[in-house]
PDB file of C-alpha atoms and ligand atoms in Angstrom:
ATOM      1  CA  MET L   1       0.885 -25.083  -0.428  1.00 95.00           C
ATOM      2  CA  LEU L   2       1.243 -21.390   0.457  1.00 98.00           C
ATOM      3  CA  GLN L   3      -1.549 -20.121   2.688  1.00 98.00           C
ATOM      4  CA  PHE L   4      -2.755 -16.529   2.185  1.00 98.00           C
ATOM      5  CA  ASP L   5      -5.069 -15.189   4.877  1.00 98.00           C
ATOM      6  CA  VAL L   6      -6.102 -11.589   4.312  1.00 98.00           C
ATOM      7  CA  VAL L   7      -7.732  -9.294   6.853  1.00 98.00           C
ATOM      8  CA  THR L   8      -9.873  -6.834   4.910  1.00 98.00           C
ATOM      9  CA  LEU L   9     -13.161  -4.929   4.993  1.00 97.00           C
ATOM     10  CA  PHE L  10     -13.528  -5.738   1.270  1.00 98.00           C
ATOM     11  CA  PRO L  11     -13.014  -9.485   0.688  1.00 98.00           C
ATOM     12  CA  LYS L  12     -14.678  -9.268  -2.731  1.00 98.00           C
ATOM     13  CA  MET L  13     -11.874  -7.105  -4.114  1.00 98.00           C
ATOM     14  CA  PHE L  14      -9.577 -10.137  -3.921  1.00 98.00           C
ATOM     15  CA  GLU L  15     -11.653 -12.141  -6.382  1.00 98.00           C
ATOM     16  CA  ALA L  16      -9.809 -10.255  -9.126  1.00 98.00           C
ATOM     17  CA  VAL L  17      -6.588 -12.001  -8.056  1.00 98.00           C
ATOM     18  CA  THR L  18      -7.919 -15.333  -6.824  1.00 98.00           C
ATOM     19  CA  ASN L  19     -10.279 -16.103  -9.737  1.00 98.00           C
ATOM     20  CA  LEU L  20      -8.660 -14.610 -12.847  1.00 98.00           C
ATOM     21  CA  GLY L  21      -5.577 -15.042 -14.984  1.00 97.00           C
ATOM     22  CA  ILE L  22      -2.310 -16.639 -13.903  1.00 97.00           C
ATOM     23  CA  THR L  23      -3.125 -16.174 -10.216  1.00 98.00           C
ATOM     24  CA  GLY L  24      -6.613 -17.682 -10.628  1.00 98.00           C
ATOM     25  CA  ARG L  25      -5.177 -20.691 -12.451  1.00 98.00           C
ATOM     26  CA  ALA L  26      -2.502 -21.126  -9.744  1.00 98.00           C
ATOM     27  CA  ARG L  27      -5.206 -21.283  -7.053  1.00 98.00           C
ATOM     28  CA  LYS L  28      -7.210 -23.845  -9.042  1.00 98.00           C
ATOM     29  CA  LEU L  29      -4.004 -25.880  -9.418  1.00 98.00           C
ATOM     30  CA  GLY L  30      -3.739 -25.886  -5.609  1.00 98.00           C
ATOM     31  CA  LEU L  31      -0.509 -23.853  -5.475  1.00 98.00           C
ATOM     32  CA  TYR L  32      -1.916 -21.583  -2.785  1.00 98.00           C
ATOM     33  CA  GLN L  33      -5.006 -21.227  -0.629  1.00 98.00           C
ATOM     34  CA  PHE L  34      -6.818 -17.961   0.025  1.00 98.00           C
ATOM     35  CA  ILE L  35      -9.093 -17.033   2.948  1.00 98.00           C
ATOM     36  CA  ALA L  36     -10.416 -13.545   3.725  1.00 98.00           C
ATOM     37  CA  TRP L  37     -11.276 -12.387   7.256  1.00 98.00           C
ATOM     38  CA  ASN L  38     -13.512  -9.379   7.737  1.00 98.00           C
ATOM     39  CA  PRO L  39     -12.647  -7.446  10.920  1.00 97.00           C
ATOM     40  CA  ARG L  40     -16.320  -6.408  11.063  1.00 97.00           C
ATOM     41  CA  ASP L  41     -17.111 -10.016  12.010  1.00 97.00           C
ATOM     42  CA  PHE L  42     -14.881  -9.542  15.077  1.00 97.00           C
ATOM     43  CA  ALA L  43     -16.277  -6.167  16.169  1.00 96.00           C
ATOM     44  CA  GLY L  44     -17.444  -6.380  19.762  1.00 88.00           C
ATOM     45  CA  ASN L  45     -20.086  -3.676  19.774  1.00 83.00           C
ATOM     46  CA  ALA L  46     -23.687  -3.793  18.541  1.00 85.00           C
ATOM     47  CA  HIS L  47     -22.963  -1.487  15.600  1.00 90.00           C
ATOM     48  CA  ARG L  48     -20.118  -3.725  14.454  1.00 90.00           C
ATOM     49  CA  SER L  49     -17.929  -0.640  14.087  1.00 94.00           C
ATOM     50  CA  VAL L  50     -14.255  -1.186  13.318  1.00 97.00           C
ATOM     51  CA  ASP L  51     -13.049   2.419  13.367  1.00 97.00           C
ATOM     52  CA  ASP L  52     -13.193   5.471  15.625  1.00 96.00           C
ATOM     53  CA  ARG L  53     -11.993   9.086  15.798  1.00 97.00           C
ATOM     54  CA  PRO L  54      -8.270   9.673  16.406  1.00 97.00           C
ATOM     55  CA  TYR L  55      -7.123  10.608  19.910  1.00 98.00           C
ATOM     56  CA  GLY L  56      -5.641  14.093  19.694  1.00 97.00           C
ATOM     57  CA  GLY L  57      -8.118  15.104  17.015  1.00 97.00           C
ATOM     58  CA  GLY L  58      -7.615  15.601  13.314  1.00 95.00           C
ATOM     59  CA  PRO L  59      -9.288  14.365  10.158  1.00 94.00           C
ATOM     60  CA  GLY L  60     -10.292  10.827   9.310  1.00 94.00           C
ATOM     61  CA  MET L  61     -10.853   7.681  11.289  1.00 96.00           C
ATOM     62  CA  VAL L  62      -8.506   5.086  12.766  1.00 97.00           C
ATOM     63  CA  MET L  63      -9.073   1.328  12.621  1.00 97.00           C
ATOM     64  CA  MET L  64      -9.474  -0.068  16.129  1.00 97.00           C
ATOM     65  CA  ALA L  65      -6.888  -2.550  17.413  1.00 97.00           C
ATOM     66  CA  GLU L  66      -9.275  -5.133  18.862  1.00 96.00           C
ATOM     67  CA  PRO L  67     -11.224  -6.362  15.789  1.00 97.00           C
ATOM     68  CA  LEU L  68      -8.013  -6.440  13.719  1.00 98.00           C
ATOM     69  CA  SER L  69      -6.162  -8.283  16.476  1.00 98.00           C
ATOM     70  CA  CYS L  70      -8.927 -10.909  16.698  1.00 98.00           C
ATOM     71  CA  ALA L  71      -8.938 -11.381  12.932  1.00 98.00           C
ATOM     72  CA  VAL L  72      -5.142 -11.751  12.825  1.00 98.00           C
ATOM     73  CA  GLU L  73      -5.270 -14.327  15.630  1.00 98.00           C
ATOM     74  CA  PHE L  74      -7.986 -16.362  13.892  1.00 98.00           C
ATOM     75  CA  ALA L  75      -5.977 -16.218  10.659  1.00 98.00           C
ATOM     76  CA  THR L  76      -2.710 -17.364  12.251  1.00 98.00           C
ATOM     77  CA  GLY L  77      -4.654 -19.987  14.255  1.00 98.00           C
ATOM     78  CA  ARG L  78      -6.210 -21.355  11.091  1.00 98.00           C
ATOM     79  CA  GLN L  79      -2.822 -21.502   9.391  1.00 98.00           C
ATOM     80  CA  ARG L  80      -1.279 -23.287  12.383  1.00 98.00           C
ATOM     81  CA  SER L  81      -3.967 -25.979  12.305  1.00 98.00           C
ATOM     82  CA  ASN L  82      -3.182 -26.356   8.594  1.00 97.00           C
ATOM     83  CA  GLY L  83       0.467 -27.116   9.280  1.00 96.00           C
ATOM     84  CA  VAL L  84       1.999 -23.616   9.107  1.00 97.00           C
ATOM     85  CA  GLN L  85       4.557 -23.461  11.922  1.00 96.00           C
ATOM     86  CA  ARG L  86       5.140 -19.731  11.779  1.00 96.00           C
ATOM     87  CA  SER L  87       2.886 -17.281   9.910  1.00 98.00           C
ATOM     88  CA  LYS L  88       4.388 -14.012   8.743  1.00 98.00           C
ATOM     89  CA  VAL L  89       2.046 -11.080   9.295  1.00 98.00           C
ATOM     90  CA  VAL L  90       2.410  -8.184   6.836  1.00 98.00           C
ATOM     91  CA  TYR L  91       0.704  -4.800   7.162  1.00 98.00           C
ATOM     92  CA  LEU L  92       0.451  -2.947   3.855  1.00 98.00           C
ATOM     93  CA  THR L  93       1.113   0.743   4.474  1.00 97.00           C
ATOM     94  CA  PRO L  94       2.898   3.667   2.767  1.00 96.00           C
ATOM     95  CA  GLN L  95       5.016   3.810   5.970  1.00 96.00           C
ATOM     96  CA  GLY L  96       6.462   0.371   5.225  1.00 97.00           C
ATOM     97  CA  ARG L  97       9.710  -0.658   3.582  1.00 98.00           C
ATOM     98  CA  LEU L  98       9.395  -0.738  -0.221  1.00 98.00           C
ATOM     99  CA  LEU L  99       8.482  -4.131  -1.684  1.00 98.00           C
ATOM    100  CA  ASP L 100      11.095  -5.282  -4.207  1.00 97.00           C
ATOM    101  CA  HIS L 101      12.004  -8.434  -6.123  1.00 95.00           C
ATOM    102  CA  ALA L 102      14.226  -9.780  -3.325  1.00 96.00           C
ATOM    103  CA  LYS L 103      11.402  -9.424  -0.788  1.00 98.00           C
ATOM    104  CA  VAL L 104       8.952 -11.097  -3.203  1.00 98.00           C
ATOM    105  CA  ILE L 105      11.289 -14.096  -3.529  1.00 97.00           C
ATOM    106  CA  GLU L 106      11.687 -14.255   0.262  1.00 98.00           C
ATOM    107  CA  LEU L 107       7.903 -14.216   0.799  1.00 98.00           C
ATOM    108  CA  SER L 108       7.311 -16.838  -1.924  1.00 98.00           C
ATOM    109  CA  GLN L 109       9.410 -19.302   0.104  1.00 98.00           C
ATOM    110  CA  LEU L 110       7.225 -19.083   3.227  1.00 98.00           C
ATOM    111  CA  SER L 111       4.307 -21.390   4.014  1.00 98.00           C
ATOM    112  CA  GLY L 112       1.902 -18.885   5.610  1.00 98.00           C
ATOM    113  CA  LEU L 113       1.270 -15.186   5.021  1.00 98.00           C
ATOM    114  CA  VAL L 114      -1.325 -13.071   6.830  1.00 98.00           C
ATOM    115  CA  LEU L 115      -1.885  -9.783   5.002  1.00 98.00           C
ATOM    116  CA  LEU L 116      -3.463  -6.879   6.819  1.00 98.00           C
ATOM    117  CA  ALA L 117      -5.156  -4.336   4.546  1.00 98.00           C
ATOM    118  CA  GLY L 118      -6.034  -1.089   6.298  1.00 95.00           C
ATOM    119  CA  ARG L 119      -8.576   1.587   5.379  1.00 87.00           C
ATOM    120  CA  TYR L 120      -9.059   5.143   6.646  1.00 80.00           C
ATOM    121  CA  GLU L 121      -6.130   7.126   8.091  1.00 88.00           C
ATOM    122  CA  GLY L 122      -4.452   4.059   9.522  1.00 93.00           C
ATOM    123  CA  ILE L 123      -4.638   1.505  12.309  1.00 97.00           C
ATOM    124  CA  ASP L 124      -4.184   1.845  16.069  1.00 98.00           C
ATOM    125  CA  GLU L 125      -0.408   1.710  16.621  1.00 98.00           C
ATOM    126  CA  ARG L 126      -0.823  -0.727  19.527  1.00 98.00           C
ATOM    127  CA  LEU L 127      -1.787  -3.515  17.133  1.00 98.00           C
ATOM    128  CA  LEU L 128       1.717  -3.209  15.661  1.00 97.00           C
ATOM    129  CA  GLN L 129       3.193  -3.380  19.179  1.00 97.00           C
ATOM    130  CA  GLN L 130       1.130  -6.440  20.179  1.00 95.00           C
ATOM    131  CA  HIS L 131       1.983  -8.589  17.153  1.00 97.00           C
ATOM    132  CA  GLU L 132       5.176  -9.169  15.227  1.00 98.00           C
ATOM    133  CA  ILE L 133       4.200  -7.423  12.007  1.00 98.00           C
ATOM    134  CA  GLU L 134       6.304  -6.448   8.988  1.00 98.00           C
ATOM    135  CA  GLU L 135       5.219  -3.202   7.325  1.00 98.00           C
ATOM    136  CA  LEU L 136       5.516  -3.088   3.527  1.00 98.00           C
ATOM    137  CA  SER L 137       4.668  -0.424   0.932  1.00 98.00           C
ATOM    138  CA  ILE L 138       4.319  -0.835  -2.830  1.00 98.00           C
ATOM    139  CA  GLY L 139       5.401   2.707  -3.747  1.00 98.00           C
ATOM    140  CA  ASP L 140       5.572   6.364  -2.815  1.00 97.00           C
ATOM    141  CA  TYR L 141       1.960   7.339  -3.402  1.00 96.00           C
ATOM    142  CA  VAL L 142      -1.225   6.917  -1.404  1.00 94.00           C
ATOM    143  CA  LEU L 143      -3.975   4.370  -2.048  1.00 96.00           C
ATOM    144  CA  SER L 144      -7.438   4.481  -0.484  1.00 95.00           C
ATOM    145  CA  GLY L 145      -6.724   1.237   1.318  1.00 97.00           C
ATOM    146  CA  GLY L 146      -4.219  -1.571   1.594  1.00 98.00           C
ATOM    147  CA  GLU L 147      -6.255  -4.025  -0.519  1.00 98.00           C
ATOM    148  CA  LEU L 148      -4.731  -3.117  -3.878  1.00 98.00           C
ATOM    149  CA  ALA L 149      -1.267  -3.222  -2.313  1.00 98.00           C
ATOM    150  CA  ALA L 150      -2.034  -6.655  -0.809  1.00 98.00           C
ATOM    151  CA  MET L 151      -3.170  -7.856  -4.239  1.00 98.00           C
ATOM    152  CA  VAL L 152       0.015  -6.530  -5.839  1.00 98.00           C
ATOM    153  CA  LEU L 153       2.030  -8.435  -3.241  1.00 98.00           C
ATOM    154  CA  MET L 154      -0.030 -11.598  -3.789  1.00 98.00           C
ATOM    155  CA  ASP L 155       0.295 -11.458  -7.583  1.00 98.00           C
ATOM    156  CA  SER L 156       4.057 -10.943  -7.461  1.00 98.00           C
ATOM    157  CA  VAL L 157       4.500 -13.779  -4.929  1.00 98.00           C
ATOM    158  CA  ILE L 158       2.145 -16.262  -6.616  1.00 98.00           C
ATOM    159  CA  ARG L 159       3.892 -16.005  -9.991  1.00 97.00           C
ATOM    160  CA  GLN L 160       7.082 -17.190  -8.254  1.00 97.00           C
ATOM    161  CA  LEU L 161       5.465 -20.410  -6.972  1.00 97.00           C
ATOM    162  CA  PRO L 162       6.742 -23.478  -8.836  1.00 97.00           C
ATOM    163  CA  GLY L 163       4.189 -24.406 -11.511  1.00 96.00           C
ATOM    164  CA  ALA L 164       2.406 -21.030 -11.532  1.00 97.00           C
ATOM    165  CA  LEU L 165       3.754 -20.037 -14.924  1.00 96.00           C
ATOM    166  CA  GLY L 166       3.533 -22.024 -18.146  1.00 88.00           C
ATOM    167  CA  ASP L 167       6.658 -22.535 -20.281  1.00 79.00           C
ATOM    168  CA  HIS L 168       5.801 -19.497 -22.373  1.00 76.00           C
ATOM    169  CA  GLU L 169       5.505 -17.325 -19.231  1.00 77.00           C
ATOM    170  CA  SER L 170       8.874 -18.120 -17.670  1.00 74.00           C
ATOM    171  CA  ALA L 171       9.720 -15.929 -14.658  1.00 71.00           C
ATOM    172  CA  THR L 172      13.460 -16.365 -15.152  1.00 71.00           C
ATOM    173  CA  GLN L 173      13.568 -13.797 -18.003  1.00 67.00           C
ATOM    174  CA  ASP L 174      11.436 -11.152 -16.302  1.00 75.00           C
ATOM    175  CA  SER L 175      12.626  -7.664 -15.474  1.00 76.00           C
ATOM    176  CA  PHE L 176      14.586  -7.448 -12.179  1.00 82.00           C
ATOM    177  CA  VAL L 177      15.565 -11.140 -12.126  1.00 79.00           C
ATOM    178  CA  ASN L 178      19.094 -10.193 -13.221  1.00 89.00           C
ATOM    179  CA  GLY L 179      18.789  -6.729 -11.664  1.00 93.00           C
ATOM    180  CA  LEU L 180      18.023  -5.145 -15.061  1.00 96.00           C
ATOM    181  CA  LEU L 181      14.934  -3.937 -16.889  1.00 96.00           C
ATOM    182  CA  ASP L 182      13.569  -6.151 -19.644  1.00 95.00           C
ATOM    183  CA  CYS L 183      14.589  -5.725 -23.298  1.00 96.00           C
ATOM    184  CA  PRO L 184      12.112  -4.591 -26.030  1.00 97.00           C
ATOM    185  CA  HIS L 185       9.853  -7.252 -27.578  1.00 97.00           C
ATOM    186  CA  TYR L 186       8.441  -7.682 -31.102  1.00 98.00           C
ATOM    187  CA  THR L 187       5.959 -10.062 -32.726  1.00 98.00           C
ATOM    188  CA  ARG L 188       4.199 -10.478 -36.099  1.00 97.00           C
ATOM    189  CA  PRO L 189       3.624  -8.746 -38.416  1.00 98.00           C
ATOM    190  CA  ASP L 190       7.151  -7.700 -39.434  1.00 97.00           C
ATOM    191  CA  LYS L 191       5.900  -4.244 -40.464  1.00 98.00           C
ATOM    192  CA  VAL L 192       3.729  -2.029 -38.249  1.00 98.00           C
ATOM    193  CA  GLY L 193       3.141   1.088 -40.341  1.00 98.00           C
ATOM    194  CA  ASP L 194       6.645   1.893 -41.546  1.00 98.00           C
ATOM    195  CA  LEU L 195       8.260   0.368 -38.460  1.00 98.00           C
ATOM    196  CA  GLY L 196      10.243  -2.833 -38.875  1.00 98.00           C
ATOM    197  CA  VAL L 197      11.856  -5.292 -36.468  1.00 98.00           C
ATOM    198  CA  PRO L 198      15.565  -5.121 -35.500  1.00 98.00           C
ATOM    199  CA  ALA L 199      17.353  -7.329 -38.059  1.00 98.00           C
ATOM    200  CA  VAL L 200      19.224  -9.330 -35.434  1.00 98.00           C
ATOM    201  CA  LEU L 201      15.930 -10.766 -34.112  1.00 98.00           C
ATOM    202  CA  MET L 202      15.194 -12.153 -37.618  1.00 98.00           C
ATOM    203  CA  SER L 203      18.717 -13.593 -38.020  1.00 98.00           C
ATOM    204  CA  GLY L 204      18.172 -16.886 -36.219  1.00 98.00           C
ATOM    205  CA  ASN L 205      21.584 -16.449 -34.548  1.00 98.00           C
ATOM    206  CA  HIS L 206      20.784 -17.125 -30.903  1.00 98.00           C
ATOM    207  CA  ALA L 207      24.112 -15.910 -29.550  1.00 98.00           C
ATOM    208  CA  HIS L 208      23.719 -12.590 -31.375  1.00 98.00           C
ATOM    209  CA  ILE L 209      20.111 -12.304 -30.202  1.00 98.00           C
ATOM    210  CA  ALA L 210      21.055 -12.932 -26.557  1.00 97.00           C
ATOM    211  CA  ARG L 211      23.859 -10.352 -26.827  1.00 98.00           C
ATOM    212  CA  TRP L 212      21.507  -7.759 -28.385  1.00 98.00           C
ATOM    213  CA  ARG L 213      18.877  -8.333 -25.692  1.00 97.00           C
ATOM    214  CA  LEU L 214      21.399  -7.929 -22.874  1.00 97.00           C
ATOM    215  CA  LYS L 215      22.674  -4.739 -24.536  1.00 98.00           C
ATOM    216  CA  GLN L 216      19.135  -3.335 -24.746  1.00 98.00           C
ATOM    217  CA  SER L 217      18.459  -4.288 -21.114  1.00 97.00           C
ATOM    218  CA  LEU L 218      21.618  -2.537 -19.965  1.00 98.00           C
ATOM    219  CA  GLY L 219      20.854   0.559 -22.071  1.00 98.00           C
ATOM    220  CA  ARG L 220      17.265   0.871 -20.902  1.00 97.00           C
ATOM    221  CA  THR L 221      18.260   0.353 -17.293  1.00 97.00           C
ATOM    222  CA  LEU L 222      20.872   3.124 -17.575  1.00 98.00           C
ATOM    223  CA  GLN L 223      18.362   5.492 -19.221  1.00 98.00           C
ATOM    224  CA  ARG L 224      15.345   4.778 -17.031  1.00 98.00           C
ATOM    225  CA  ARG L 225      16.635   3.350 -13.736  1.00 97.00           C
ATOM    226  CA  PRO L 226      20.289   4.309 -13.238  1.00 97.00           C
ATOM    227  CA  ASP L 227      19.771   3.565  -9.523  1.00 96.00           C
ATOM    228  CA  LEU L 228      19.365  -0.138 -10.345  1.00 95.00           C
ATOM    229  CA  LEU L 229      22.570  -0.177 -12.353  1.00 96.00           C
ATOM    230  CA  SER L 230      24.710   1.474  -9.672  1.00 96.00           C
ATOM    231  CA  LYS L 231      23.309  -0.918  -7.049  1.00 93.00           C
ATOM    232  CA  ARG L 232      24.094  -3.948  -9.224  1.00 94.00           C
ATOM    233  CA  GLY L 233      27.398  -3.103 -10.917  1.00 96.00           C
ATOM    234  CA  MET L 234      28.535  -4.396 -14.311  1.00 97.00           C
ATOM    235  CA  SER L 235      31.016  -6.942 -15.625  1.00 97.00           C
ATOM    236  CA  ALA L 236      33.679  -5.828 -18.118  1.00 98.00           C
ATOM    237  CA  GLU L 237      31.647  -7.488 -20.887  1.00 97.00           C
ATOM    238  CA  GLU L 238      28.522  -5.602 -19.832  1.00 97.00           C
ATOM    239  CA  GLN L 239      30.378  -2.283 -19.725  1.00 98.00           C
ATOM    240  CA  LEU L 240      31.459  -2.954 -23.300  1.00 98.00           C
ATOM    241  CA  LEU L 241      27.867  -3.711 -24.350  1.00 98.00           C
ATOM    242  CA  LEU L 242      26.594  -0.560 -22.653  1.00 98.00           C
ATOM    243  CA  ALA L 243      29.227   1.557 -24.441  1.00 98.00           C
ATOM    244  CA  GLU L 244      28.024  -0.052 -27.697  1.00 98.00           C
ATOM    245  CA  PHE L 245      24.405   0.786 -26.827  1.00 98.00           C
ATOM    246  CA  GLN L 246      25.368   4.429 -26.283  1.00 97.00           C
ATOM    247  CA  ASP L 247      27.205   4.452 -29.646  1.00 97.00           C
ATOM    248  CA  ASP L 248      24.189   2.850 -31.391  1.00 94.00           C
ATOM    249  CA  THR L 249      21.744   5.388 -29.982  1.00 90.00           C
ATOM    250  CA  LYS L 250      23.982   8.367 -30.791  1.00 87.00           C
ATOM    251  CA  GLN L 251      23.686   7.641 -34.520  1.00 69.00           C
ATOM    252  CA  VAL L 252      19.871   7.838 -34.491  1.00 59.00           C
TER     253      VAL L 252
HETATM  254 CL1  6GU S 301       0.641  -0.633   1.235  1.00 53.11          CL
HETATM  255  N1  6GU S 301      -1.282   1.119   1.411  1.00 53.11           N
HETATM  256  C1  6GU S 301      -1.849   2.284   1.092  1.00 53.11           C
HETATM  257  N2  6GU S 301      -2.999   2.613   1.666  1.00 53.11           N
HETATM  258  N3  6GU S 301      -1.310   3.139   0.239  1.00 53.11           N
HETATM  259  C2  6GU S 301      -0.159   2.771  -0.314  1.00 53.11           C
HETATM  260  C3  6GU S 301       0.478   1.578  -0.034  1.00 53.11           C
HETATM  261  C4  6GU S 301      -0.114   0.778   0.854  1.00 53.11           C
HETATM  262  N4  6GU S 301       1.616   1.501  -0.745  1.00 53.11           N
HETATM  263  C5  6GU S 301       1.664   2.610  -1.435  1.00 53.11           C
HETATM  264  N5  6GU S 301       0.605   3.386  -1.195  1.00 53.11           N
END
């Protein structure tokens, strides 16, 4: 079972992930365990403060190394006594490497993750020097704290755990699994206003349907995320399908 220990000033925020939906069900099935550690409980001073003004001046506050360090050590200690040989510690920060599907798969294969969610302007750099910590970001924009980023990471990792998804939620057809964006989807009724459903999806011909879906995936990826397509490359068959997609869309 994957162990998630999260160091956060707002443990309650994580109830959204741990109690609801696919990720809530996965926890109840025992696919992962979640524990939150509040650095305030490790603050040494009487006021239980966990932040202070930045050396050198400037706006905002910086999270102090000591309470965070204690919390991380308790978290890794707990994981060790629960059979985790080596916990990976991740600090969620806009300065980190971008989280992507490959990293999600890598993390889903570990047995212990300690997630550090910062608040304020950042954390004392010496914490990152004291511990082996991987810095990860979820995108090029700023959040008010690392909690939402940690929850994004948790959700994306948990859905990869064997048994997390039901048959009708298969992860193998998701976007990014084959390096492409997902194809368009349709369900009943067959008319929405004057909009119908592509005839091929009603044909019952599974080979044609699979071919159409791959063509749509290739076309959408070219239009919306050409960077993904150049990174991935295309087979001769796929190049043919993409040329067809461009022909199809020209006529509209
Ligand atoms: Cl990981 N943390 C914060 N505070 N903001 C972010 C982020 C993380 N990733 C993108 N923006």
